[in-house]
Short mmCIF file of C-alpha atoms in Angstrom, two decimals:
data_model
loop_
_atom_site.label_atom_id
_atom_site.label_comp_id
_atom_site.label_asym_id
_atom_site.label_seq_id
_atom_site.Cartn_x
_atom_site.Cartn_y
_atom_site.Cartn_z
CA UNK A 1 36.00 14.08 3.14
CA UNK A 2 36.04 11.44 5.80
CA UNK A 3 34.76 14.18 8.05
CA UNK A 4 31.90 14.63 6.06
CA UNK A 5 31.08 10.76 6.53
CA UNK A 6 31.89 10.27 10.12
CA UNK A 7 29.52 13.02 11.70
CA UNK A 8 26.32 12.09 9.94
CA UNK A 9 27.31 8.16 11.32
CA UNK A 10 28.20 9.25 14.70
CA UNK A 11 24.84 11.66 15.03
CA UNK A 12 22.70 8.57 14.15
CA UNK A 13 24.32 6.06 16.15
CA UNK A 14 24.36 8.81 19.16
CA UNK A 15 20.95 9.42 18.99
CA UNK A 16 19.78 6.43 17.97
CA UNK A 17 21.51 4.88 21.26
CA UNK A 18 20.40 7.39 23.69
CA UNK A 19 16.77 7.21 22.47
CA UNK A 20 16.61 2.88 22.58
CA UNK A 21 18.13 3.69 26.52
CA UNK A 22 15.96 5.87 26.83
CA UNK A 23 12.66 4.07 25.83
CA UNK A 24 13.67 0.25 26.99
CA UNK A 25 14.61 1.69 30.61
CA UNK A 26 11.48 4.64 30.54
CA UNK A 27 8.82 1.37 29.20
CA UNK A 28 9.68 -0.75 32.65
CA UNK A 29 9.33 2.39 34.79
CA UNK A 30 6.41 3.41 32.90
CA UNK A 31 4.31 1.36 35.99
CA UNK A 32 5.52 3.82 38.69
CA UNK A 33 2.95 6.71 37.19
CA UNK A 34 0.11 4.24 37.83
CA UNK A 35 -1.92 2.62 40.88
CA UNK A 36 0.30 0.09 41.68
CA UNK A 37 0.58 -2.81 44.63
CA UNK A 38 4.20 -3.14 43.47
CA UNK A 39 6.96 -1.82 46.03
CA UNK A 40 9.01 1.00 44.29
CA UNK A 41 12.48 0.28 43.37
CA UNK A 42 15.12 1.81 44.89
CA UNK A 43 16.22 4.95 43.38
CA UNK A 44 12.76 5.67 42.61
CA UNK A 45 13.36 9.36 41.23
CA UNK A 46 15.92 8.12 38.99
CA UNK A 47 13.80 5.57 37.22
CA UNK A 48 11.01 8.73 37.33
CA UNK A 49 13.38 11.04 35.70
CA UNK A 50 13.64 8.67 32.96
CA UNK A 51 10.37 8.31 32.22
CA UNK A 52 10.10 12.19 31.83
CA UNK A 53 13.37 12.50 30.24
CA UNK A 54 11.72 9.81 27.58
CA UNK A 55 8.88 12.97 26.93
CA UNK A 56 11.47 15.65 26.51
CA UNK A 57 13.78 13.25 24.19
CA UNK A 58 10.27 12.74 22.36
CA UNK A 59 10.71 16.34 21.56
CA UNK A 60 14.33 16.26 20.57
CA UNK A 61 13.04 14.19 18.01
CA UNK A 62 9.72 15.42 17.23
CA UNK A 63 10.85 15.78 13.05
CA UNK A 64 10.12 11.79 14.11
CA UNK A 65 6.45 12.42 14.52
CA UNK A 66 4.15 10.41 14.95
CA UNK A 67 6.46 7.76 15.36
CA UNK A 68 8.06 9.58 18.55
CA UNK A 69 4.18 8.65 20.29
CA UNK A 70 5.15 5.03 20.12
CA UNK A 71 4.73 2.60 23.02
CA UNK A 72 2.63 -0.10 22.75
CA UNK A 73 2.95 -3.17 24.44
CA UNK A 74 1.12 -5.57 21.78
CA UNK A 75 3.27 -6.29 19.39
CA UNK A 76 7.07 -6.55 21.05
CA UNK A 77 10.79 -7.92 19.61
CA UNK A 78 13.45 -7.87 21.76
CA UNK A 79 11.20 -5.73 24.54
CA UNK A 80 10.41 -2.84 22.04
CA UNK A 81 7.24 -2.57 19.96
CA UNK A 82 6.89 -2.39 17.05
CA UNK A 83 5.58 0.81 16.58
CA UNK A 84 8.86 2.14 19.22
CA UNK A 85 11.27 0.25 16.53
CA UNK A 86 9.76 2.14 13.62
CA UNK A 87 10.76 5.12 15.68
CA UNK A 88 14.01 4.20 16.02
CA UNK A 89 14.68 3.91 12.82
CA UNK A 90 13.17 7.12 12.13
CA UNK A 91 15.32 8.36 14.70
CA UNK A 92 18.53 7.14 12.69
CA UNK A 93 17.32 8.56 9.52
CA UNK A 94 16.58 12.34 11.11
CA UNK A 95 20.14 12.58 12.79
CA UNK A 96 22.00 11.06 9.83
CA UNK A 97 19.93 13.41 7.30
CA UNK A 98 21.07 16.13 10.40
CA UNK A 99 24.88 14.69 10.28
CA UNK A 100 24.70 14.96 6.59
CA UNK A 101 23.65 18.30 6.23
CA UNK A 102 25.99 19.69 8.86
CA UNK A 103 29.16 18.09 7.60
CA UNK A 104 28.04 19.73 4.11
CA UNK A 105 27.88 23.40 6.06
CA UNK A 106 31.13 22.78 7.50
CA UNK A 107 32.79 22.17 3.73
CA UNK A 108 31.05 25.06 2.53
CA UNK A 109 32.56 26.90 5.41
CA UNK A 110 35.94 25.84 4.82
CA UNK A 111 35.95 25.45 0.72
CA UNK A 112 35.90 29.02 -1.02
CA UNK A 113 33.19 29.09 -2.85
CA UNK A 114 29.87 28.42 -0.27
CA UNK A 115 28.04 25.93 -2.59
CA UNK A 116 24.01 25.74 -1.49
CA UNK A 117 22.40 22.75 -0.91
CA UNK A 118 20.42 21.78 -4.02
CA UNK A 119 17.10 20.27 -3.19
CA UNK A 120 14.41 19.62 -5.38
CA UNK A 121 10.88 21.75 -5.52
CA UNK A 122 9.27 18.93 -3.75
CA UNK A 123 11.30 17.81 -0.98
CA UNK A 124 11.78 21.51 -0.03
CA UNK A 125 8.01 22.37 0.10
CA UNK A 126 7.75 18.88 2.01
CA UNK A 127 10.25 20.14 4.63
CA UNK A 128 8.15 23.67 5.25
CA UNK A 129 4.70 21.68 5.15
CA UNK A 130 6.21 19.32 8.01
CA UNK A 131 7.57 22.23 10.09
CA UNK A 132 3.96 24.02 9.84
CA UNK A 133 2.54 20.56 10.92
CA UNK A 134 5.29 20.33 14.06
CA UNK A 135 5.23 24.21 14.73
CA UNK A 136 0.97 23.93 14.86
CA UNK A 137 1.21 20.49 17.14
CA UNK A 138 3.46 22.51 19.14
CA UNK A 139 1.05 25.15 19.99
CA UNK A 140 -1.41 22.32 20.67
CA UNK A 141 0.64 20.95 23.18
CA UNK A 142 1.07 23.79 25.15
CA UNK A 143 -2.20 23.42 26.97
CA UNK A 144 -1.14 20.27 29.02
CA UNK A 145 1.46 22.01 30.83
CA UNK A 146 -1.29 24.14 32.59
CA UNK A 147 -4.05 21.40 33.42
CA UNK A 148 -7.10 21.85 35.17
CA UNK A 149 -7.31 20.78 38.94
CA UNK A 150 -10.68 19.97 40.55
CA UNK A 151 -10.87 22.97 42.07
CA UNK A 152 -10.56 25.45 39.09
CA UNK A 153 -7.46 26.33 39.60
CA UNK A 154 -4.47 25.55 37.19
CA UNK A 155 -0.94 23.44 37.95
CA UNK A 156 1.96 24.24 35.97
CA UNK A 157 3.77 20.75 34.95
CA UNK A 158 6.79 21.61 33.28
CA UNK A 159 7.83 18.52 31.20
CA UNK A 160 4.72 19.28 28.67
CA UNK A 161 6.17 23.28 27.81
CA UNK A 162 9.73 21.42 27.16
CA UNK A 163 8.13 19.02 24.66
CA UNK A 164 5.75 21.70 23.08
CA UNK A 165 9.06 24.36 22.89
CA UNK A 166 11.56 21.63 21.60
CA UNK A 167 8.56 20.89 18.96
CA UNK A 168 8.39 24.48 18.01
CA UNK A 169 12.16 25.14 17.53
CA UNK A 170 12.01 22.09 14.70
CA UNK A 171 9.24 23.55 13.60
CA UNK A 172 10.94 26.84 13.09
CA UNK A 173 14.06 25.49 11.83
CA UNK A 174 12.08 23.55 9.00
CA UNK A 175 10.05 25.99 8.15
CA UNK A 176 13.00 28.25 7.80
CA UNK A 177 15.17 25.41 5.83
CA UNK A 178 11.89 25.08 3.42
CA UNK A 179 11.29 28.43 2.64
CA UNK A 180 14.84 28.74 2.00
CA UNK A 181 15.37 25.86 -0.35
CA UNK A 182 11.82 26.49 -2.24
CA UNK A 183 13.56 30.33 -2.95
CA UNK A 184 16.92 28.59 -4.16
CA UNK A 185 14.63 25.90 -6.10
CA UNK A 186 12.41 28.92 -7.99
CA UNK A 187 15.83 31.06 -8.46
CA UNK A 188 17.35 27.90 -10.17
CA UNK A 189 14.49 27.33 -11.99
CA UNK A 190 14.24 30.60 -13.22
CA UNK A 191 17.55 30.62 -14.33
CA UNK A 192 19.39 32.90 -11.85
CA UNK A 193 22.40 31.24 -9.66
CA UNK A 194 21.65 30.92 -6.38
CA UNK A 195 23.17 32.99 -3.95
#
């Protein structure tokens, strides 16, 4: 039992920490991808990295959308904005809901009798609608990995087909997870245990 309270706590605060690296260090780099008169720091490609490794962690949480598009300089507390602590604590929320439901696979695993997780009608078909939604701004995304150069020809950048395939897995694994739990929902409903 304390199993099943510890890895929904450590998912959030991992993630959650990562992320707030992640987006305080990527925000004061963020200048490097402009025109600049600023001299580059040193380690230049590092601080680059993290800017890009801010878009693909974007995508790790896209479930956070569109709070995962935050980064607005206007309105700041402690050197986040508001908008970027909204998405860290929507962060928190998706990798402890994660945690949770992971530490309740595990005890279904190890009890003998695999108990389903009981959802309502609602929530489930709230899951599926927001993996369409993620698995549809997925395929909308794809397009800016291949932009347009001046010349007509096409670049590949690869950072943009990470973010639009990390989209599409959560959109797939929702969708799944909501189709799933509407069946179990209807089959309760109607009377007949769940399998």
């Amino acid at each position: 039992m304390a199993h099943h309270r510890r890895l929904p706590i450590a998912l959030c605060i991992l993630q959650t920490t990562v992320t707030l690296i992640l987006t305080f260090w990527a925000d004061r780099m963020d200048w490097l991808l402009g025109d600049s008169n600023r001299i580059p720091p040193r380690f230049v490609q590092v601080h680059l990295a993290a800017v890009e490794l801010r878009q693909v962690w974007r995508g790790v949480n896209a479930p956070t959308f569109p709070f995962n598009l935050a980064g607005q300089k206007h309105f700041q507390l402690l050197g986040l904005s508001i908008a970027e602590i909204l998405y860290l604590i929507a962060v928190a929320v998706l990798w402890y809901l994660c945690g949770i439901l992971a530490a309740k696979q595990k005890e279904s695993e190890l009890s003998a009798q695999p108990a389903p997780y009981q959802t309502s009608r609602i929530v489930a078909l709230a899951i599926l609608f927001w993996g369409v939604i993620l698995f549809v701004l997925s395929i909308l995304q794809v397009p800016q990995a291949f932009p347009s150069t001046f010349a007509f020809g096409r670049i590949f950048r690869p950072i943009p087909l990470i973010v639009a395939t990390l989209y599409a897995i959560w959109g797939i694994v929702l969708i799944r997870f909501g189709v799933k739990q509407v069946g179990v929902s209807l089959r309760t409903h109607q009377g007949v245990a769940p399998s």
